[in-house]
Amino acid sequence: MITEAELDELFSALEFANPHTLFVGNDYAILRIGKAFQKSIAFTANPDFESTFTWVAGGSFEKLRNNSAQLFFIQTQDGKKRYKISGRTVQWGYILHGSPVINANFHISEYQLTLKDFPQQDYIAEYLFLLQTSSKALEDLQKLNHEYRLKNKALEESKQALIATSLFPEENPNPVLRIGEKYELLYSNPSATEFLKDFNFSAAHLDDDELKSNLEYVANNQMENFSIFLKRKNNTYLLNIRKKASNNFFNLYAANITHFVDQVAQKENELTELALRLNDQQEFYEYILNNIPSDIAVFDEQHKYLFVNPQGIKSEEIRNFIIGKDDYDYCRYKGVPTTGADFRRAKFLEVLKQDKEVEWEDDMHDANGNRKVIMRRMRPIY
């Protein structure tokens, strides 16, 4: 049986690599608690696992024993904090390593943590993973947009084909009808059977108020060609209405586009889901960039600021001011010489000319007269 001293030594070694570490006994009592867990959760005296946490999505200690390589999820009993958990079974209980789940539902502020409470390799790996998945999501989004454009093109082509084939109504696979000025049915081709049921043609007379209204609109405005989408029951139709001023009847050419509409709705849902994912990823990237303890700025091709983190410009007022402007605008705003702006512009032009990273030292004095030397690097990203 392991002694308390041995347990302390083992826990100290493992917690050094991951501050979200728990030792749990065979009776599910929590034996040791990592510093990050202690910071984010108010543990009771002599805590036990089941009164503090609950397994999510069917996880359990039994499943951990059977498959220690699997990733599980736990959350606090109040549902406000969730953790990814991996671990293994030992003779005296369980060793669990966790990582907070941070997204729109579980904000980092709930955990009362800072970047210092995470192993550096963890958030760098997470950032690189999200960067890769973001690129993949953007590729998928572009593919969906391309498919969407192709569908719109196919719809327009089907509309033109509908007009072309209307010259042969009996052979046309789409509904073709002729309706008199009093909305009586004068003719329908064999393909119009379902259309007649959907639009309530009873006793060879049109009883659909919306379609009547559109026919009246065409007649009153002397329109020879008018297209509209109408949905009836489970079908969606593209209707092309034709009427010459000299005729006392309407020609209707219809196409059932229900399948296409369903596909468009599905693609729109996929685009919405991708947009939400990209928004979550963008918030994570901005969080990382705003908390890295280094000056970070992004410029456009005109050397205008697109982004600068709080480490680069600590004043929120000046950070908001500088976006879309350059260092010369800053000098005018602060009423200071443009020597520094001239130097930075020269470095920017050097980067553009050489098309590679340029490194230099900024030697300056702060507001208190203290000298500061900052190593800076600038490189192009295409």
PDB file of N, CA and C in Angstrom, residues 305-310 312-327 329-336 344 367:
ATOM      1  N   TYR A 305      -3.055  50.009 -38.982  1.00  0.00           N
ATOM      2  CA  TYR A 305      -3.291  49.008 -37.948  1.00  0.00           C
ATOM      3  C   TYR A 305      -4.628  48.292 -38.181  1.00  0.00           C
ATOM      4  N   LEU A 306      -4.573  46.959 -38.193  1.00  0.00           N
ATOM      5  CA  LEU A 306      -5.779  46.134 -38.197  1.00  0.00           C
ATOM      6  C   LEU A 306      -6.070  45.574 -36.812  1.00  0.00           C
ATOM      7  N   PHE A 307      -5.011  45.359 -36.035  1.00  0.00           N
ATOM      8  CA  PHE A 307      -5.170  44.781 -34.690  1.00  0.00           C
ATOM      9  C   PHE A 307      -3.932  45.115 -33.877  1.00  0.00           C
ATOM     10  N   VAL A 308      -4.122  45.387 -32.597  1.00  0.00           N
ATOM     11  CA  VAL A 308      -3.011  45.509 -31.653  1.00  0.00           C
ATOM     12  C   VAL A 308      -3.506  45.033 -30.301  1.00  0.00           C
ATOM     13  N   ASN A 309      -2.686  44.224 -29.609  1.00  0.00           N
ATOM     14  CA  ASN A 309      -3.143  43.656 -28.336  1.00  0.00           C
ATOM     15  C   ASN A 309      -2.837  44.608 -27.171  1.00  0.00           C
ATOM     16  N   PRO A 310      -3.430  44.358 -25.991  1.00  0.00           N
ATOM     17  CA  PRO A 310      -3.238  45.262 -24.847  1.00  0.00           C
ATOM     18  C   PRO A 310      -1.786  45.381 -24.400  1.00  0.00           C
ATOM     19  N   GLY A 312       0.707  45.587 -26.453  1.00  0.00           N
ATOM     20  CA  GLY A 312       1.316  46.548 -27.377  1.00  0.00           C
ATOM     21  C   GLY A 312       0.920  47.981 -27.060  1.00  0.00           C
ATOM     22  N   ILE A 313      -0.367  48.218 -26.805  1.00  0.00           N
ATOM     23  CA  ILE A 313      -0.862  49.554 -26.408  1.00  0.00           C
ATOM     24  C   ILE A 313      -1.785  49.342 -25.219  1.00  0.00           C
ATOM     25  N   LYS A 314      -1.349  49.736 -24.034  1.00  0.00           N
ATOM     26  CA  LYS A 314      -2.110  49.440 -22.823  1.00  0.00           C
ATOM     27  C   LYS A 314      -3.374  50.290 -22.704  1.00  0.00           C
ATOM     28  N   SER A 315      -3.378  51.487 -23.264  1.00  0.00           N
ATOM     29  CA  SER A 315      -4.550  52.366 -23.169  1.00  0.00           C
ATOM     30  C   SER A 315      -5.633  51.892 -24.138  1.00  0.00           C
ATOM     31  N   GLU A 316      -6.812  51.575 -23.589  1.00  0.00           N
ATOM     32  CA  GLU A 316      -7.912  51.135 -24.444  1.00  0.00           C
ATOM     33  C   GLU A 316      -8.345  52.250 -25.391  1.00  0.00           C
ATOM     34  N   GLU A 317      -8.315  53.486 -24.918  1.00  0.00           N
ATOM     35  CA  GLU A 317      -8.698  54.618 -25.760  1.00  0.00           C
ATOM     36  C   GLU A 317      -7.792  54.726 -26.984  1.00  0.00           C
ATOM     37  N   ILE A 318      -6.483  54.601 -26.767  1.00  0.00           N
ATOM     38  CA  ILE A 318      -5.541  54.717 -27.887  1.00  0.00           C
ATOM     39  C   ILE A 318      -5.642  53.488 -28.791  1.00  0.00           C
ATOM     40  N   ARG A 319      -5.865  52.301 -28.196  1.00  0.00           N
ATOM     41  CA  ARG A 319      -6.039  51.093 -29.033  1.00  0.00           C
ATOM     42  C   ARG A 319      -7.221  51.258 -29.974  1.00  0.00           C
ATOM     43  N   ASN A 320      -8.328  51.769 -29.453  1.00  0.00           N
ATOM     44  CA  ASN A 320      -9.501  51.980 -30.303  1.00  0.00           C
ATOM     45  C   ASN A 320      -9.236  53.049 -31.362  1.00  0.00           C
ATOM     46  N   PHE A 321      -8.475  54.072 -30.999  1.00  0.00           N
ATOM     47  CA  PHE A 321      -8.177  55.154 -31.927  1.00  0.00           C
ATOM     48  C   PHE A 321      -7.301  54.683 -33.092  1.00  0.00           C
ATOM     49  N   ILE A 322      -6.319  53.834 -32.810  1.00  0.00           N
ATOM     50  CA  ILE A 322      -5.275  53.521 -33.792  1.00  0.00           C
ATOM     51  C   ILE A 322      -5.749  52.592 -34.895  1.00  0.00           C
ATOM     52  N   ILE A 323      -6.871  51.838 -34.672  1.00  0.00           N
ATOM     53  CA  ILE A 323      -7.328  50.892 -35.694  1.00  0.00           C
ATOM     54  C   ILE A 323      -7.732  51.657 -36.959  1.00  0.00           C
ATOM     55  N   GLY A 324      -7.170  51.256 -38.102  1.00  0.00           N
ATOM     56  CA  GLY A 324      -7.433  51.932 -39.364  1.00  0.00           C
ATOM     57  C   GLY A 324      -6.523  53.133 -39.600  1.00  0.00           C
ATOM     58  N   LYS A 325      -5.603  53.391 -38.651  1.00  0.00           N
ATOM     59  CA  LYS A 325      -4.682  54.533 -38.785  1.00  0.00           C
ATOM     60  C   LYS A 325      -3.251  54.014 -38.724  1.00  0.00           C
ATOM     61  N   ASP A 326      -2.270  54.931 -38.887  1.00  0.00           N
ATOM     62  CA  ASP A 326      -0.870  54.521 -38.849  1.00  0.00           C
ATOM     63  C   ASP A 326      -0.127  55.303 -37.760  1.00  0.00           C
ATOM     64  N   ASP A 327       1.198  55.088 -37.697  1.00  0.00           N
ATOM     65  CA  ASP A 327       1.985  55.713 -36.639  1.00  0.00           C
ATOM     66  C   ASP A 327       2.037  57.238 -36.772  1.00  0.00           C
ATOM     67  N   ASP A 329      -0.503  59.098 -37.725  1.00  0.00           N
ATOM     68  CA  ASP A 329      -1.744  59.554 -37.089  1.00  0.00           C
ATOM     69  C   ASP A 329      -1.572  59.582 -35.566  1.00  0.00           C
ATOM     70  N   TYR A 330      -0.861  58.557 -35.016  1.00  0.00           N
ATOM     71  CA  TYR A 330      -0.623  58.508 -33.567  1.00  0.00           C
ATOM     72  C   TYR A 330       0.215  59.709 -33.119  1.00  0.00           C
ATOM     73  N   CYS A 331       1.260  60.028 -33.899  1.00  0.00           N
ATOM     74  CA  CYS A 331       2.118  61.155 -33.532  1.00  0.00           C
ATOM     75  C   CYS A 331       1.325  62.458 -33.509  1.00  0.00           C
ATOM     76  N   ARG A 332       0.454  62.658 -34.521  1.00  0.00           N
ATOM     77  CA  ARG A 332      -0.367  63.863 -34.528  1.00  0.00           C
ATOM     78  C   ARG A 332      -1.339  63.867 -33.352  1.00  0.00           C
ATOM     79  N   TYR A 333      -1.881  62.698 -33.033  1.00  0.00           N
ATOM     80  CA  TYR A 333      -2.840  62.586 -31.925  1.00  0.00           C
ATOM     81  C   TYR A 333      -2.180  62.918 -30.578  1.00  0.00           C
ATOM     82  N   LYS A 334      -0.922  62.460 -30.399  1.00  0.00           N
ATOM     83  CA  LYS A 334      -0.217  62.679 -29.128  1.00  0.00           C
ATOM     84  C   LYS A 334       0.632  63.958 -29.141  1.00  0.00           C
ATOM     85  N   GLY A 335       0.801  64.568 -30.326  1.00  0.00           N
ATOM     86  CA  GLY A 335       1.619  65.768 -30.414  1.00  0.00           C
ATOM     87  C   GLY A 335       3.088  65.495 -30.176  1.00  0.00           C
ATOM     88  N   VAL A 336       3.612  64.379 -30.733  1.00  0.00           N
ATOM     89  CA  VAL A 336       5.015  64.012 -30.535  1.00  0.00           C
ATOM     90  C   VAL A 336       5.715  63.981 -31.890  1.00  0.00           C
ATOM     91  N   ARG A 344       9.839  53.249 -38.202  1.00  0.00           N
ATOM     92  CA  ARG A 344       8.979  52.072 -38.384  1.00  0.00           C
ATOM     93  C   ARG A 344       8.502  51.952 -39.827  1.00  0.00           C
ATOM     94  N   ALA A 367       7.406  57.141 -20.068  1.00  0.00           N
ATOM     95  CA  ALA A 367       6.938  58.420 -19.529  1.00  0.00           C
ATOM     96  C   ALA A 367       7.743  58.864 -18.318  1.00  0.00           C
TER      97      ALA A 367
END
